[in-house]
Coordinates of C-alpha atoms in Angstrom, one line a residue:
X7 CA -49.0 -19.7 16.3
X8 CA -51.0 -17.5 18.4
X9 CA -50.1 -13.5 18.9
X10 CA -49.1 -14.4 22.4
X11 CA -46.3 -16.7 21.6
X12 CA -45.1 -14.3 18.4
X13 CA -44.1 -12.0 21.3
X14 CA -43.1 -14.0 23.7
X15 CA -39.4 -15.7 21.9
X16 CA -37.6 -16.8 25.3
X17 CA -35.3 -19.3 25.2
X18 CA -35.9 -22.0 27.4
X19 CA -32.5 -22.8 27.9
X20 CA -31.1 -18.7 28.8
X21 CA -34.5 -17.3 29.5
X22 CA -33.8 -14.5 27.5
X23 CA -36.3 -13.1 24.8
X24 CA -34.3 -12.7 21.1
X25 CA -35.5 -12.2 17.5
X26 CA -37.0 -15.0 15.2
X27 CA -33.7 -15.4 13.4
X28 CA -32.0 -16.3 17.0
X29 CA -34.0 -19.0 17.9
X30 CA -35.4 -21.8 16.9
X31 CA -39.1 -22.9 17.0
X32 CA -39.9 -26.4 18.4
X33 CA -43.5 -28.1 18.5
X34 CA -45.2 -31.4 19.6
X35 CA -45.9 -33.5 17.3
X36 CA -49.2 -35.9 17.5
X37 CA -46.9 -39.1 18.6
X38 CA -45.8 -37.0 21.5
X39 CA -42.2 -35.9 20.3
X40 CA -40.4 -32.5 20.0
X41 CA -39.9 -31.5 16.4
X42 CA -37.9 -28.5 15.1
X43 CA -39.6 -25.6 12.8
X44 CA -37.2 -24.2 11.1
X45 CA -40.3 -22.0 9.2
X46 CA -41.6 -21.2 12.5
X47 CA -45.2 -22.6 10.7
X48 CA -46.2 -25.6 12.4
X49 CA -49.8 -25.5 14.3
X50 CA -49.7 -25.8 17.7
X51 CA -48.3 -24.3 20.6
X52 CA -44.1 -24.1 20.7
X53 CA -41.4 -23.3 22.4
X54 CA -38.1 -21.4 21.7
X55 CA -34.3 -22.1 21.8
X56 CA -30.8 -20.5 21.2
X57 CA -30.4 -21.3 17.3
X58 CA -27.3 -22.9 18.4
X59 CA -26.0 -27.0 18.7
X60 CA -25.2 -25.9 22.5
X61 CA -28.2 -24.7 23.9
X62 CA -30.2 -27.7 21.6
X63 CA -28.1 -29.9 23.2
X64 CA -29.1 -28.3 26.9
X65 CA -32.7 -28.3 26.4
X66 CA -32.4 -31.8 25.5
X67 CA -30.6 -32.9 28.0
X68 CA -31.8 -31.6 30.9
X69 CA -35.4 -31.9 30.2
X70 CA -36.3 -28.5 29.9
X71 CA -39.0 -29.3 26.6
X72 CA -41.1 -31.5 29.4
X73 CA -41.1 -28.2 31.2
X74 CA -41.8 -26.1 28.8
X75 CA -44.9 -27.8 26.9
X76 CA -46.0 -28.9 30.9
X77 CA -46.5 -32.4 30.0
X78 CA -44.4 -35.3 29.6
X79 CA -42.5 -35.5 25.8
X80 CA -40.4 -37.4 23.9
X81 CA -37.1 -36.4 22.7
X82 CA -34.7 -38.1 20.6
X83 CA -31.1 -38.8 21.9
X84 CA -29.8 -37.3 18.7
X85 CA -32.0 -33.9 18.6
X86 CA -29.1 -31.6 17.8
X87 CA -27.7 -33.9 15.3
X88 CA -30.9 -33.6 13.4
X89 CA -31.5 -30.1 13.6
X90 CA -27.8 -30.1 12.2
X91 CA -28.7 -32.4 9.2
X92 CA -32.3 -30.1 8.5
X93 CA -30.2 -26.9 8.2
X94 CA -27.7 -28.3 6.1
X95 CA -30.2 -29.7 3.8
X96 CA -31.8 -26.5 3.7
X97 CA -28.8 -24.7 3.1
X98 CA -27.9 -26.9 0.5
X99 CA -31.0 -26.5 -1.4
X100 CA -31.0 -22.9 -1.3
X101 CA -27.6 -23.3 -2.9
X102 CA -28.7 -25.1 -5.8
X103 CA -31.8 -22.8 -6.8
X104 CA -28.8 -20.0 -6.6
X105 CA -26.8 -22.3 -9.1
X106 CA -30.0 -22.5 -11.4
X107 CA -30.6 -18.6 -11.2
X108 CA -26.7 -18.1 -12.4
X109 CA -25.7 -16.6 -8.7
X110 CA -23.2 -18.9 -7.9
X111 CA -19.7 -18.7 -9.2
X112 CA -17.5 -21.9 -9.5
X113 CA -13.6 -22.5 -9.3
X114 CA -10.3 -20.7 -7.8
X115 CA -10.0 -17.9 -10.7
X116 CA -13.8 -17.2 -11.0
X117 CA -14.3 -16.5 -7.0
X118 CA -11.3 -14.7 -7.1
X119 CA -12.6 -11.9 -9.3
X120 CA -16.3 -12.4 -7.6
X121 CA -14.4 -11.1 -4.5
X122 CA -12.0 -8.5 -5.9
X123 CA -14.7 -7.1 -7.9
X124 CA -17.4 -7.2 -4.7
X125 CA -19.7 -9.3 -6.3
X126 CA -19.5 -11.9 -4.1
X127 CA -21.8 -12.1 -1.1
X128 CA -20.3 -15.1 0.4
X129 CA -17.3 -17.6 -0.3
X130 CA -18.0 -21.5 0.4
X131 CA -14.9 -23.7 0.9
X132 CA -15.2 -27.7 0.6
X133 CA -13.8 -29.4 4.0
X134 CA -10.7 -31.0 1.3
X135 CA -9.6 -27.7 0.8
X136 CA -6.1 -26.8 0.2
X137 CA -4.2 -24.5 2.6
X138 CA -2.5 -22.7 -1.0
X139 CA -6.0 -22.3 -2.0
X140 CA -7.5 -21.1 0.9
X141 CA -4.6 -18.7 1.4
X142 CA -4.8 -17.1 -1.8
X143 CA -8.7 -16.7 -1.2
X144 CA -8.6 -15.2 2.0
X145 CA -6.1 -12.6 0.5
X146 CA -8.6 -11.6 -2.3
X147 CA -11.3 -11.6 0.8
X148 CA -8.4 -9.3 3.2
X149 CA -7.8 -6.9 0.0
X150 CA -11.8 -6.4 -1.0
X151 CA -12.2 -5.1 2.8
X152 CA -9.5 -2.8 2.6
X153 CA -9.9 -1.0 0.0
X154 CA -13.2 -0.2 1.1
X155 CA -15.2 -3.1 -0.1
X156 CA -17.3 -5.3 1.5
X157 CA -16.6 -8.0 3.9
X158 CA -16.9 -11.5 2.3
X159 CA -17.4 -13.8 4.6
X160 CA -16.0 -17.7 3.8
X161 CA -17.7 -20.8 5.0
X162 CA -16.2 -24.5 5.5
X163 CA -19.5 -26.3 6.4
X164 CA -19.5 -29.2 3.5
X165 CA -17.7 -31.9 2.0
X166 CA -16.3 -31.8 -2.2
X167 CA -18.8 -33.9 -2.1
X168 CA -21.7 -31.9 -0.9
X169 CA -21.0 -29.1 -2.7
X170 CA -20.9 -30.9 -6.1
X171 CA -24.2 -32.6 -5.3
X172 CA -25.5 -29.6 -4.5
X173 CA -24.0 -27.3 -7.5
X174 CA -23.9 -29.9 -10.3
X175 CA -21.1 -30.5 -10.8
X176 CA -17.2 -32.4 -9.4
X177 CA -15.0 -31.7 -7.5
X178 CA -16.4 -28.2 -6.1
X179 CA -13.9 -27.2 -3.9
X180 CA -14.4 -23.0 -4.0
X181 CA -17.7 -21.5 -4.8
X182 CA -18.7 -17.6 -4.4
X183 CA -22.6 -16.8 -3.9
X184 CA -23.1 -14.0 -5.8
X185 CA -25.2 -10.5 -4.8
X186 CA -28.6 -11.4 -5.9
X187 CA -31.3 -12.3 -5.0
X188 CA -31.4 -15.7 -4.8
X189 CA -27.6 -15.2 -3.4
X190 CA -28.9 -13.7 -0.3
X191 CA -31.7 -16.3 0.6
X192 CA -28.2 -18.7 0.6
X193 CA -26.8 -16.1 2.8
X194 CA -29.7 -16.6 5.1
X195 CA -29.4 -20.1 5.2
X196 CA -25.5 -20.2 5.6
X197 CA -25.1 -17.9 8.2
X198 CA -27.6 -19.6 10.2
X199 CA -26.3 -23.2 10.1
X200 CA -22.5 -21.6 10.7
X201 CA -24.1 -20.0 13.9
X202 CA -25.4 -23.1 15.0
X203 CA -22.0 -25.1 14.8
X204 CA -20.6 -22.3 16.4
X205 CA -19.2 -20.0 14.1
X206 CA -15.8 -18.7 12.4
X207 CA -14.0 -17.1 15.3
X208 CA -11.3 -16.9 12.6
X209 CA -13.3 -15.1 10.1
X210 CA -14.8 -12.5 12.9
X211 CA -11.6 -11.7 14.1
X212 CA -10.0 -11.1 10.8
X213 CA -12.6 -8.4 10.1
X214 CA -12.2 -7.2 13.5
X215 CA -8.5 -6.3 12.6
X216 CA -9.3 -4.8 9.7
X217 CA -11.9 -2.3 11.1
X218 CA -9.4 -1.9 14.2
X219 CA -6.6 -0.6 11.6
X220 CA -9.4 1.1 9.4
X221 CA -10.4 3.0 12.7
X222 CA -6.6 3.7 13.9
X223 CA -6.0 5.4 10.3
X224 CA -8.4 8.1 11.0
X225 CA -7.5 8.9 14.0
X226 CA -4.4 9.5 12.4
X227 CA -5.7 11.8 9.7

């Protein structure tokens, strides 16, 4: 990648510049089709979009990678679909070298007291989930934050079956990533394919709330 095009991340879709993390990379490849790089390391020159299923989906769509390489391009009908499937797969092997390093913690009880006791960096939550056990998850997640702890955020982005796959074991239906660091390079991965889908408006807005009512209890002081 050349120094001109490390400075110049604009998103071909908004037009607006953003940081690495933000965007995603995309190349030609020597058949003449756009391929994502996710480790923004593939030769050539490359474009940028909003690391997001919508604006993939634009700059599919509307023939805006033609445009941007200046020369005709092929891209597959199911672009976003794949760059979906890479980030999962990344996310999910990130998640199992955390497993091996011992910075993932399985089962209701165990990511209970991961969260209540801050260790946690991150809560996972299979797709089967329970509303009980979600519930009583997200109240160990609400109590962490107000007594001054950290805010854990919680993920549904795989299957039982995914997770198990990916953590060795069955029927993972609650996992906590733990603070280290192989933990955070899960983090990494997470928040990024969350983004992409679109995020937890749920999750953001339960924090909000709890900073909100944090904030109003000063002013009260």
């Amino acid at each position: 990648m050349s120094p001109d095009e490390m400075n110049d991340r604009t998103c071909i879709v908004t037009r607006k510049t953003a940081e690495p993390d933000d965007l995603i990379r995309f190349v030609v490849g020597p058949d003449g089709a756009v391929v994502p790089d996710l480790k923004r390391k593939l030769p050539g020159r490359g474009c940028w979009v909003t690391a997001d299923r919508l604006h993939v989906d634009k700059a599919a769509g509307k023939s805006l990678f033609a445009r941007a390489f200046r020369k005709d391009v092929t891209v597959v009908p199911d672009l976003g679909a794949m760059v979906d499937g890479l980030l999962a797969k990344t996310a999910l092997g990130a998640l199992g070298l955390a497993r091996k390093a011992g910075a993932v913690a399985l089962g209701a009880a165990k990511v209970d007291s991961a969260v209540r006791s801050g260790q946690a960096l991150l809560v996972l939550h299979a797709e089967e989930a329970s509303e009980d056990g979600l519930r009583k998850i997200t109240q160990a997640r609400k109590a962490t934050a107000y007594a001054g702890g950290p805010a854990i955020h919680a993920y549904k982005l795989f299957s039982e079956a995914d997770l198990s796959l990916a953590l060795g074991g069955t029927n993972v239906i609650h996992a906590a990533v733990l603070a280290q660091d192989a933990g955070r390079a899960v983090q990494k991965r997470m928040v990024a394919l969350d983004r992409y889908r679109g995020g937890s408006s749920e999750d953001r807005a339960m924090f909000a709330a709890i900073a909100d009512e944090d904030e109003a209890a000063e002013d009260l002081e």
